[in-house]
Coordinates of C-alpha atoms in Angstrom, one line a residue:
Chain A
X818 CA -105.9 -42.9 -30.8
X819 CA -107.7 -41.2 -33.6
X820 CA -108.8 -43.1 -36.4
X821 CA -109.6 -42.5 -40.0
X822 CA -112.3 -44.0 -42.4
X823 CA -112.7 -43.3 -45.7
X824 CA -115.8 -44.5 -47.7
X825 CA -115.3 -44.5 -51.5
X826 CA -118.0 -45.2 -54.3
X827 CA -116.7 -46.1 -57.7
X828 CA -118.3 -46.9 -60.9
X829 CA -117.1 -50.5 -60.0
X830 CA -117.2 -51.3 -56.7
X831 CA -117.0 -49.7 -52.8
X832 CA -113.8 -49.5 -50.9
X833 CA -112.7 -48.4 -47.5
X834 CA -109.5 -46.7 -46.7
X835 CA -108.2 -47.0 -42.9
X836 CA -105.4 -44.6 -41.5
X837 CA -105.0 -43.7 -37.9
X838 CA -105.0 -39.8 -37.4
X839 CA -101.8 -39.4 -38.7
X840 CA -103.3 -40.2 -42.2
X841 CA -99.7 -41.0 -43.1
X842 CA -100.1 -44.5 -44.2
X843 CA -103.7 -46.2 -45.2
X844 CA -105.0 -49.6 -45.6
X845 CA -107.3 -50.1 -48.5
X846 CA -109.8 -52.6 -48.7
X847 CA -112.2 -53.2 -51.6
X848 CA -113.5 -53.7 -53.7
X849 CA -117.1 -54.5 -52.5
X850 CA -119.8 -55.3 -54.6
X851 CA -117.1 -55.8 -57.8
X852 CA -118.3 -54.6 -61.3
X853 CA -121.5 -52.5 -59.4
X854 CA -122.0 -48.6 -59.6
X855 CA -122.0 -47.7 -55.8
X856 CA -123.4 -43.8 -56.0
X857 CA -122.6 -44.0 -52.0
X858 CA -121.6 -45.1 -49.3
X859 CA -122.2 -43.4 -45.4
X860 CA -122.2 -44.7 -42.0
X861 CA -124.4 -43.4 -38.9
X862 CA -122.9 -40.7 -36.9
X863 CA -124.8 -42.4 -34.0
X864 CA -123.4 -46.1 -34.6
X865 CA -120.1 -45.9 -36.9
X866 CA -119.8 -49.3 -37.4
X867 CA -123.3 -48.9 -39.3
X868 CA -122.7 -47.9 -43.0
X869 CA -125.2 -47.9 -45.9
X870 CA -124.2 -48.5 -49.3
X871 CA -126.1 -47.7 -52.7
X872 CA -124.9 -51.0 -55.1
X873 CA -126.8 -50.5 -58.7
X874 CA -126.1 -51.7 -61.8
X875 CA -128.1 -51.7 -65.3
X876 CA -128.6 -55.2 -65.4
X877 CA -130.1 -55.7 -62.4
X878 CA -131.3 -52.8 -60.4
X879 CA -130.9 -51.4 -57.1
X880 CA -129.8 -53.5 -54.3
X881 CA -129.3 -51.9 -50.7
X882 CA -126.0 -53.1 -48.9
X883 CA -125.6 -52.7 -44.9
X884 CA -122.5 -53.1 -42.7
X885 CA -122.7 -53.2 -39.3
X886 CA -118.9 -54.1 -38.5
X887 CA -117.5 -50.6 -40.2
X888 CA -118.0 -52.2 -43.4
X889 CA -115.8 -55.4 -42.7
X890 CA -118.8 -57.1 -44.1
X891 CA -122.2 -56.4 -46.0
X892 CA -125.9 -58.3 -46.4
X893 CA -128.6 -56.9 -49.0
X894 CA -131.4 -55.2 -46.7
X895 CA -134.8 -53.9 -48.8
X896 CA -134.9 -52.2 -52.4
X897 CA -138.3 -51.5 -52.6
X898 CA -138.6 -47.8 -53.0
X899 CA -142.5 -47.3 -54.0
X900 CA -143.7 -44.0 -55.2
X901 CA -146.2 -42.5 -52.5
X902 CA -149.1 -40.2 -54.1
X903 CA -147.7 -36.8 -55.4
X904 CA -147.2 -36.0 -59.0
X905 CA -147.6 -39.2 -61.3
X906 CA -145.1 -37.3 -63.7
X907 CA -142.7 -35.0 -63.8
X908 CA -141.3 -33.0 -66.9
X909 CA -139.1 -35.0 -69.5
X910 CA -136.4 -32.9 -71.2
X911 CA -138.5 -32.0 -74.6
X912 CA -140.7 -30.6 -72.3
X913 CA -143.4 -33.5 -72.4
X914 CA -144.8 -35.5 -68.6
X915 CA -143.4 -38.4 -67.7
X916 CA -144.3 -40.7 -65.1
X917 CA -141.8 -40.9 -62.1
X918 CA -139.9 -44.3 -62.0
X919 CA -137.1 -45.0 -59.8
X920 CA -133.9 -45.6 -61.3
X921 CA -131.5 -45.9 -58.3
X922 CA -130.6 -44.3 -55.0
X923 CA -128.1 -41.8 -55.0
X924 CA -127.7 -40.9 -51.4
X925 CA -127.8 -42.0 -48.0
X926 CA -128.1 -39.8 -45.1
X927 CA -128.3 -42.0 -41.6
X928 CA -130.0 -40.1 -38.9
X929 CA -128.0 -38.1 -36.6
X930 CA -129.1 -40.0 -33.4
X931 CA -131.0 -43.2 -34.6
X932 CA -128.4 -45.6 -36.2
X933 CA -132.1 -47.5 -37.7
X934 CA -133.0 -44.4 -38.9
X935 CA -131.8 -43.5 -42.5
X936 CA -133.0 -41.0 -45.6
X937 CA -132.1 -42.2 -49.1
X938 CA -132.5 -39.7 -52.1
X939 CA -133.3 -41.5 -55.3
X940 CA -134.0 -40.7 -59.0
X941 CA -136.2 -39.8 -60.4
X942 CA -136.4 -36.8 -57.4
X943 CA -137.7 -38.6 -54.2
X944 CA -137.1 -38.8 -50.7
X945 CA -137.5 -41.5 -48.9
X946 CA -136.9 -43.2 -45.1
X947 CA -136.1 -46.3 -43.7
X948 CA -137.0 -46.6 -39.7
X949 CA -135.7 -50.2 -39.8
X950 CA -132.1 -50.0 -41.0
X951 CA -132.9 -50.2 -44.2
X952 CA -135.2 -53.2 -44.7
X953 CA -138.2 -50.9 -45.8
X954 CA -138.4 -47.8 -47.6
X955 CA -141.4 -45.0 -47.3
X956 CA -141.8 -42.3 -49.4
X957 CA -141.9 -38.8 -47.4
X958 CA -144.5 -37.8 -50.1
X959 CA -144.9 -34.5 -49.3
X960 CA -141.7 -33.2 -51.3
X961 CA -142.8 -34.0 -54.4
X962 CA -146.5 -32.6 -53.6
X963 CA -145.2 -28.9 -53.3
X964 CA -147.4 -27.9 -56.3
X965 CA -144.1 -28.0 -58.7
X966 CA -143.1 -31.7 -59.0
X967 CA -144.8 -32.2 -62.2
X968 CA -143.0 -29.1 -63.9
X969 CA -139.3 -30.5 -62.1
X970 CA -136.9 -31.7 -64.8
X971 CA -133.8 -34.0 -65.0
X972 CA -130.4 -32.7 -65.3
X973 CA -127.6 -34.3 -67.3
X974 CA -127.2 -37.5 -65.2
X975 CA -131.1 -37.9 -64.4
X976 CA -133.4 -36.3 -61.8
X977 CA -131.8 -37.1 -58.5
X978 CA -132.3 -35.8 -55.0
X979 CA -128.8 -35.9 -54.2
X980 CA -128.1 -33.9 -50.8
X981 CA -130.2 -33.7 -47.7
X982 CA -128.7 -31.8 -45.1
X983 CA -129.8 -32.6 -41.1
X984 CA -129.7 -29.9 -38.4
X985 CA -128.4 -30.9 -35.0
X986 CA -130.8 -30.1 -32.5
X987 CA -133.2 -28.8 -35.2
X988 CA -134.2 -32.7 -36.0
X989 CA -137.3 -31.0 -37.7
X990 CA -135.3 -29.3 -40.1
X991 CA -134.4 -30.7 -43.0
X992 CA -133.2 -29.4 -47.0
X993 CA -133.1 -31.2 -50.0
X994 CA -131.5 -30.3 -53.2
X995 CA -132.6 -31.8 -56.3
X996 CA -131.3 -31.6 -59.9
X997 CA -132.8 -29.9 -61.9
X998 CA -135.3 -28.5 -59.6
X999 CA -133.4 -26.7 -56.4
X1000 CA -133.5 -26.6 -53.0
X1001 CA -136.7 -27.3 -50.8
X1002 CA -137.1 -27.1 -47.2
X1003 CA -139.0 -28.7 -44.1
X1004 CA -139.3 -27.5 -40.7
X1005 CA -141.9 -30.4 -39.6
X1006 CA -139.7 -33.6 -40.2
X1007 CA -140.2 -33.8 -43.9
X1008 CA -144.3 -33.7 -43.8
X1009 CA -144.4 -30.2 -45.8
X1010 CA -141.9 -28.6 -48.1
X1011 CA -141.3 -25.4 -49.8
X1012 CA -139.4 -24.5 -52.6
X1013 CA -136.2 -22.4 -51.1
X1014 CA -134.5 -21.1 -53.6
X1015 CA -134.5 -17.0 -53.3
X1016 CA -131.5 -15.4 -54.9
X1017 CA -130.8 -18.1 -57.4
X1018 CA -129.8 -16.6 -60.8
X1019 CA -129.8 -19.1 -63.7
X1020 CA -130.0 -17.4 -66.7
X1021 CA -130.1 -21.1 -69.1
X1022 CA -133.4 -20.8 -67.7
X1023 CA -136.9 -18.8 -69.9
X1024 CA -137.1 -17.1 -66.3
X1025 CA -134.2 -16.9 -64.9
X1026 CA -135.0 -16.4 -60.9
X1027 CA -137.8 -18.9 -61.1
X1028 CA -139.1 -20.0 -57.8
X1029 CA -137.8 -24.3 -59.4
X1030 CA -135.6 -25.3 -62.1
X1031 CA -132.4 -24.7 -60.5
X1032 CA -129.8 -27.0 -60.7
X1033 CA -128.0 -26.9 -57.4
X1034 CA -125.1 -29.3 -57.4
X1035 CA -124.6 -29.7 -53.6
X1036 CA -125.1 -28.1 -50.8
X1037 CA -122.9 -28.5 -47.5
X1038 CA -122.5 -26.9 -43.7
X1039 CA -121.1 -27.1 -40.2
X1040 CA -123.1 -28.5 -37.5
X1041 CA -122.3 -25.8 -35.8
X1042 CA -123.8 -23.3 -37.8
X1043 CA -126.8 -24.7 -39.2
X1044 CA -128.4 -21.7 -40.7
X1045 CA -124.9 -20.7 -42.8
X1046 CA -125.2 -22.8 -45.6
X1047 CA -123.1 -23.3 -48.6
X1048 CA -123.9 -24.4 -52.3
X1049 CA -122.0 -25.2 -55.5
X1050 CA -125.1 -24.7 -58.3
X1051 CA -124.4 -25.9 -61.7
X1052 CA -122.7 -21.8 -62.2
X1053 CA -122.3 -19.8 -59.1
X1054 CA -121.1 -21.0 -55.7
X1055 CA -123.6 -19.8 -53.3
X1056 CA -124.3 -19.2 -49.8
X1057 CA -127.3 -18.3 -47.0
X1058 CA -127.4 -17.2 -43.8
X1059 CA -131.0 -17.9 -42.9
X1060 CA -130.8 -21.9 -43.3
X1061 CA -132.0 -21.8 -46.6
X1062 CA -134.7 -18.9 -47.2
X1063 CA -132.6 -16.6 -49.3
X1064 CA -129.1 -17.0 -50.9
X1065 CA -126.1 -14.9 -52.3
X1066 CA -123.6 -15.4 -54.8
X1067 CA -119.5 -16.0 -53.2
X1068 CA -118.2 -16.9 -55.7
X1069 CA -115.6 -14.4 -55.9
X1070 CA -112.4 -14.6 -57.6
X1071 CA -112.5 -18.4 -58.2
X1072 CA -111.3 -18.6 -61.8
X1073 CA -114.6 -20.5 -62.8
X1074 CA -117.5 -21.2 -60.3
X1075 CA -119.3 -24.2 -62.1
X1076 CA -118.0 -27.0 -60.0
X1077 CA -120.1 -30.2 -58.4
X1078 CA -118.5 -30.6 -55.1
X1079 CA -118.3 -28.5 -52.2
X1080 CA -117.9 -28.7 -47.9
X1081 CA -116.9 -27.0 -44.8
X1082 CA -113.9 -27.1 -42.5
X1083 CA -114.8 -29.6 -39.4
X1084 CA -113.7 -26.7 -37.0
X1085 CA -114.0 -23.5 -39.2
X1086 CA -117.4 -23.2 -40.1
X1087 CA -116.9 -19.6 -42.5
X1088 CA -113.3 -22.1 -44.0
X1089 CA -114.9 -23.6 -47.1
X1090 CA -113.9 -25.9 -50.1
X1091 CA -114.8 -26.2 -53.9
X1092 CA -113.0 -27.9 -56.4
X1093 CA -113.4 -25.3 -59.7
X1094 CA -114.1 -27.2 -63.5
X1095 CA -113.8 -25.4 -66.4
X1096 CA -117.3 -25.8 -67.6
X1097 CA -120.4 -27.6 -68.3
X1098 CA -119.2 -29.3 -71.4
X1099 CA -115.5 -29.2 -70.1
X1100 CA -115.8 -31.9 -67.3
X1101 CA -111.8 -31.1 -66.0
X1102 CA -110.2 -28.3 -64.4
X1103 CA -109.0 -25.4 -65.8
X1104 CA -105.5 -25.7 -68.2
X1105 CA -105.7 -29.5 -66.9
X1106 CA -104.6 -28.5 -63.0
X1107 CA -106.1 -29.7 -60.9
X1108 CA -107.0 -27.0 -57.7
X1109 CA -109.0 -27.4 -54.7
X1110 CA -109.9 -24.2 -53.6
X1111 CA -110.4 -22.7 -49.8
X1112 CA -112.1 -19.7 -48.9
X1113 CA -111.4 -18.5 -45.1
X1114 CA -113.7 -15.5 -45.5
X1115 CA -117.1 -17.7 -46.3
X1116 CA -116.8 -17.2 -49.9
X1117 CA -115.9 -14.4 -51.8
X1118 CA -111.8 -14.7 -51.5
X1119 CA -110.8 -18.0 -52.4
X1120 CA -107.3 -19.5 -53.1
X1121 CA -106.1 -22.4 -55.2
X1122 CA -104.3 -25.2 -53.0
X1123 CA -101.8 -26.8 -55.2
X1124 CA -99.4 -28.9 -53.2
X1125 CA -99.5 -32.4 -54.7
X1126 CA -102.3 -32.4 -56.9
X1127 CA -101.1 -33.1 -60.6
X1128 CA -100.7 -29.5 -62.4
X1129 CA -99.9 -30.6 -65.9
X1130 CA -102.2 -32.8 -67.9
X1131 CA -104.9 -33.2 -65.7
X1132 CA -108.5 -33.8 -67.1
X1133 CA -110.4 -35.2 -64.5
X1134 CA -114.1 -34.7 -62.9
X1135 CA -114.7 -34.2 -59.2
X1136 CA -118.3 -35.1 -58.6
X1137 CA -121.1 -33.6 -56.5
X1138 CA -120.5 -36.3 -53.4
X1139 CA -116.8 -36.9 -54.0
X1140 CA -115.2 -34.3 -51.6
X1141 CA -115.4 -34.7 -47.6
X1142 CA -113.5 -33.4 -44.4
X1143 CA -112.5 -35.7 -41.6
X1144 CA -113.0 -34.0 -37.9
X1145 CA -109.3 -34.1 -36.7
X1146 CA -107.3 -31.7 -36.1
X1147 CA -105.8 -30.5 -38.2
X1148 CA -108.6 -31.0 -40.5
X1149 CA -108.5 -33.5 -43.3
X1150 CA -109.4 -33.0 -47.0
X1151 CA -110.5 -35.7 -49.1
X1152 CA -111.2 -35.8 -52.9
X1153 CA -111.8 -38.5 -55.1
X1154 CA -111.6 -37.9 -59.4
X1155 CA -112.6 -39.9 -62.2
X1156 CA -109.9 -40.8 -62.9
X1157 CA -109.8 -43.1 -59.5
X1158 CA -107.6 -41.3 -57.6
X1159 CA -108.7 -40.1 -53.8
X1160 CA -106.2 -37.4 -52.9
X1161 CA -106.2 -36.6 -48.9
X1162 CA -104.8 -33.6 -47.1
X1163 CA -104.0 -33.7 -43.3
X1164 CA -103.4 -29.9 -43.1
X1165 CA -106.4 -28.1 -43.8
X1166 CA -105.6 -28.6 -47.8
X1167 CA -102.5 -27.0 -47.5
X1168 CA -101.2 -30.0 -49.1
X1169 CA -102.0 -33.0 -50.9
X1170 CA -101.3 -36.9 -51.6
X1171 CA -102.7 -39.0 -53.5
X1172 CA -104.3 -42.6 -51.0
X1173 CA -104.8 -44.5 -54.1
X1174 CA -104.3 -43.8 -57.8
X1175 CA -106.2 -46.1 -59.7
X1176 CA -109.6 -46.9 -58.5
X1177 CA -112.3 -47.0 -61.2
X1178 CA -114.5 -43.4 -61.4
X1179 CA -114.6 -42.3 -57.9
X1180 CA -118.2 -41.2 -57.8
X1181 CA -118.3 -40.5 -54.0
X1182 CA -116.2 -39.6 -51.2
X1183 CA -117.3 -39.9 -47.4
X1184 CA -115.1 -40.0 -44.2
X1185 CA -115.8 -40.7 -40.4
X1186 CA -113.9 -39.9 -37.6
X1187 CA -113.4 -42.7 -35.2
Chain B
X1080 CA -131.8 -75.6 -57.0
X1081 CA -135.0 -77.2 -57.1
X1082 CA -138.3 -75.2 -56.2
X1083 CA -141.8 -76.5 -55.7
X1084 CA -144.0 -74.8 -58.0
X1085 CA -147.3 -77.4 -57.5
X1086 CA -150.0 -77.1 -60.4
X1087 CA -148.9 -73.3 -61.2
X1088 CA -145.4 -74.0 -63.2
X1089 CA -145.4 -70.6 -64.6
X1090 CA -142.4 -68.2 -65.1
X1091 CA -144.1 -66.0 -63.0
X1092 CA -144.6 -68.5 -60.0
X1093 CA -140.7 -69.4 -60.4
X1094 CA -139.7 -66.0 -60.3
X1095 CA -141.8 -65.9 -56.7
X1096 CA -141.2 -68.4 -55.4
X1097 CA -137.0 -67.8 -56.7
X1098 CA -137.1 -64.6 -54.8
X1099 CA -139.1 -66.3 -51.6
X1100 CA -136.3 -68.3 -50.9
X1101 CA -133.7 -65.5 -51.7
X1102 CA -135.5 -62.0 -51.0
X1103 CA -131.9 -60.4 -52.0
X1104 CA -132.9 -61.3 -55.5
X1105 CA -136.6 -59.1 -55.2
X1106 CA -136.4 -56.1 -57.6
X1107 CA -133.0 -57.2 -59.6
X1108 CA -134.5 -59.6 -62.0
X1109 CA -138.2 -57.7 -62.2
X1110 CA -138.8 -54.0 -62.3
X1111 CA -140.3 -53.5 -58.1
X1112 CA -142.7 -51.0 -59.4
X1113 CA -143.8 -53.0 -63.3
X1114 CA -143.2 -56.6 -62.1
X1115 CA -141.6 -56.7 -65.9
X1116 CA -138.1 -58.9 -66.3
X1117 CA -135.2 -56.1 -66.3
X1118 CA -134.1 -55.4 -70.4
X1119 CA -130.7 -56.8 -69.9
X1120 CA -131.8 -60.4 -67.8
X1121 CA -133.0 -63.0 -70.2
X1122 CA -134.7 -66.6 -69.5
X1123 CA -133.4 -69.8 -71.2
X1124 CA -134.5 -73.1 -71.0
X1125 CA -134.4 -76.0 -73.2
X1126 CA -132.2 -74.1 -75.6
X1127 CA -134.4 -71.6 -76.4
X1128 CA -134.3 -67.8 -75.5
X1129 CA -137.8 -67.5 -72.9
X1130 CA -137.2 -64.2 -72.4
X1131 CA -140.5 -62.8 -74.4
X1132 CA -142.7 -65.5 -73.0
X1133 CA -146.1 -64.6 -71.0
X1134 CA -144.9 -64.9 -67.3
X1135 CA -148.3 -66.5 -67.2
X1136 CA -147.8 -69.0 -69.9
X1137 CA -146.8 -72.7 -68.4
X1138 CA -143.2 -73.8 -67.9
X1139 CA -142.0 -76.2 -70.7
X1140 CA -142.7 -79.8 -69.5
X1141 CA -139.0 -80.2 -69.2
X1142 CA -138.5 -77.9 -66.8
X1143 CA -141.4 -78.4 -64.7
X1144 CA -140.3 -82.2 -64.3
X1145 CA -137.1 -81.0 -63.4
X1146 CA -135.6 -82.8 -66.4
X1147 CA -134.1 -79.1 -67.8
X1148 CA -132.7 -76.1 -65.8
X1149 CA -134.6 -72.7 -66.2
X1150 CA -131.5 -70.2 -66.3
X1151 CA -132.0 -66.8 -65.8
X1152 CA -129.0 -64.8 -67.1
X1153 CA -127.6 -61.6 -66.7
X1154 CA -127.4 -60.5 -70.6
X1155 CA -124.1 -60.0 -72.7
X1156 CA -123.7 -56.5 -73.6
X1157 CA -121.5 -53.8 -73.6
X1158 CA -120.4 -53.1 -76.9

């Protein structure tokens, strides 16, 4: 039968949540790596029982946890994330250089085929790859040597490449989004990138359609339709039917369209999910209810799903990696808040329960199907 | 535990050979990239805060005869 695994980063810890595909009743387990900020946690589509894990604190660093029982159990594999040529500095927020130093990894994207293989976007804005399962890191250099890096700037929570999506059966294709910079794409395995970021509007910035400076939030699509893909930015939830090249605004009649997270149905690639807050300095939904919202169309038409998500008195954040889909049918929705709850829907988002209630700040959300 | 630093008992060749015998510890008590000790891990030994010392400097006798523990300490803070 069917089963369930839930992946959940907190500002204290990693847990994993176990259901079968009924998703009615879950085991929790956790936490991992106690009193550590875990930005991530993702496991291999080729080898399941082969999760990564991003364990960081400000005492002492980074530290780079593998599992290779479904995250039963962990051991520390390599940390060492060296800057590879490139810009020595980027642009510090009064506007002066700064060199590039690594603060911490903030994602993990295994290969698609290679359970060994593994990507891991750090701050400040760098992409890197482990061929080893994670015991050594290599800069793929040729991101930050677009001609922009030195002019990219950090957003509120630090320059971080925090998304790269993989194309199956396009394992040359690959796009990055970075805050505050945008989105850049390869089509030759990560050697050379360009800035992809056509159609962006952001008027907080001197020139408002600028080729860099965006600050995308997260971008997400179906492997089945590789070249559709969606985007929360900072405002404007976004979308592009030419993998990447050009973009248009959907965000329709969504009642604010800043937002962090967003993803696509596992079966209906044009079914798509954001989770609307009210603004940049207002971290919460709208009149404290919280709403995912699902657009059947691919953008444009969106409506709120309500069922089971607290609608009084609700002032919580959804972050950028802290919404995911399960592949069962019907689909699952999964969204974890800062204020440590990780609510899950087993009918497309129709409606909603809460799996746990009070984990500390749920900063990501990731879920295989087994 | 006990390391065997020979006729280079510095903080630096602890730290070394510390993280020889337990590569999980690389890059959490020194900066990877500055080889610096992280702001919030301090040094002690022989009650005094070593924490400012030249990694190069020698080891107090103490410690090098293995007479006092070198403690490396994740700092209190928080507010």
């Amino acid at each position: 039968m069917t089963a369930v695994r839930v992946l959940v980063g907190t500002r204290k810890g990693a847990f994993v949540l176990r259901s079968d595909g009924s998703r009615a009743s879950w085991e929790v387990d956790g936490p991992f790596f106690g009193g550590w900020e875990v930005y991530h946690v993702k496991g291999s589509p080729a080898d399941p029982d082969r999760l990564y894990a991003s364990q960081s604190s400000g005492w002492f660093g980074q530290v780079v946890q593998r599992s290779d029982d479904g995250g039963r159990t962990w051991a520390a594999v390599g940390n060492e994330f060296a800057y590879d040529g490139g810009p020595a500095t980027h642009q510090w927020y009064d506007g002066t250089p700064r060199p590039f130093e690594f603060t911490r990894v903030w994602h993990f994207e295994p290969d698609l085929a290679d359970p060994d293989a593994v990507y891991a976007g750090v701050q400040d804005a760098a992409l890197f790859r482990s061929s080893d399962g994670g015991q050594h890191w290599s800069e793929l250099p040729g991101l930050r040597a677009t001609g922009s890096g030195d002019a990219w700037s950090p957003g509120a929570g630090g320059m971080c490449l925090h998304t790269l999506l993989l194309s199956p059966g396009r394992p040359d294709r690959l796009l990055a989004a970075i805050s505050a910079a945008g989105v850049f794409r390869s089509d030759d395995g990560g050697t050379t990138w360009q800035p992809s970021n056509a159609g962006l509007r952001s008027p907080q910035l001197p020139d408002g359609d600028a080729e860099v400076g965006h600050c995308v939030h997260k971008l997400a699509h179906h492997p089945d339709r590789p070249d559709t893909i969606f985007m929360q930015k900072h405002w404007d939830v976004m979308r592009s039917d030419d993998g990447g090249r050009t973009w248009a605004e959907v965000s329709g009649d969504l009642p604010t369209d800043f937002g962090f997270a967003i993803d696509v149905h596992a079966h209906e690639p044009d079914t798509v999910y954001v989770v609307p807050i009210t603004s940049d300095s207002q971290h919460y939904p709208p009149d404290g209810r919280l709403a995912v919202y699902r657009s059947r169309a691919g953008g444009g038409e969106w409506e709120p799903l309500t069922t089971g998500l607290p609608q009084e008195h609700c002032y919580v954040d959804v972050l950028r990696d802290a919404l995911a889909v399960d592949r069962v049918d019907p689909c699952g929705i999964y969204v974890g808040t800062t204020g440590g709850q990780v609510y899950a829907s087993a009918d497309d988002g129709d409606s909603w329960a809460p799996i746990v209630r009070d984990l500390p700040p749920v900063l990501s959300v990731e879920v295989q199907t087994l | 535990m006990r390391l065997d630093l020979g006729d280079d008992a510095t903080q630096r060749s602890l730290l070394d050979a510390l993280e020889a015998a337990y590569p999980v510890l690389g890059g959490t008590i020194r900066d990877r990239s500055t080889g610096r000790r992280r702001p919030f891990v301090r040094f002690f030994a022989c009650e005094e805060d070593r924490s400012h010392d030249d990694p190069d400097a020698p080891l107090p006798a103490a410690v090098t005869a293995g007479v006092e523990p070198f403690h490396v300490v994740g700092a209190m803070a928080g507010g």
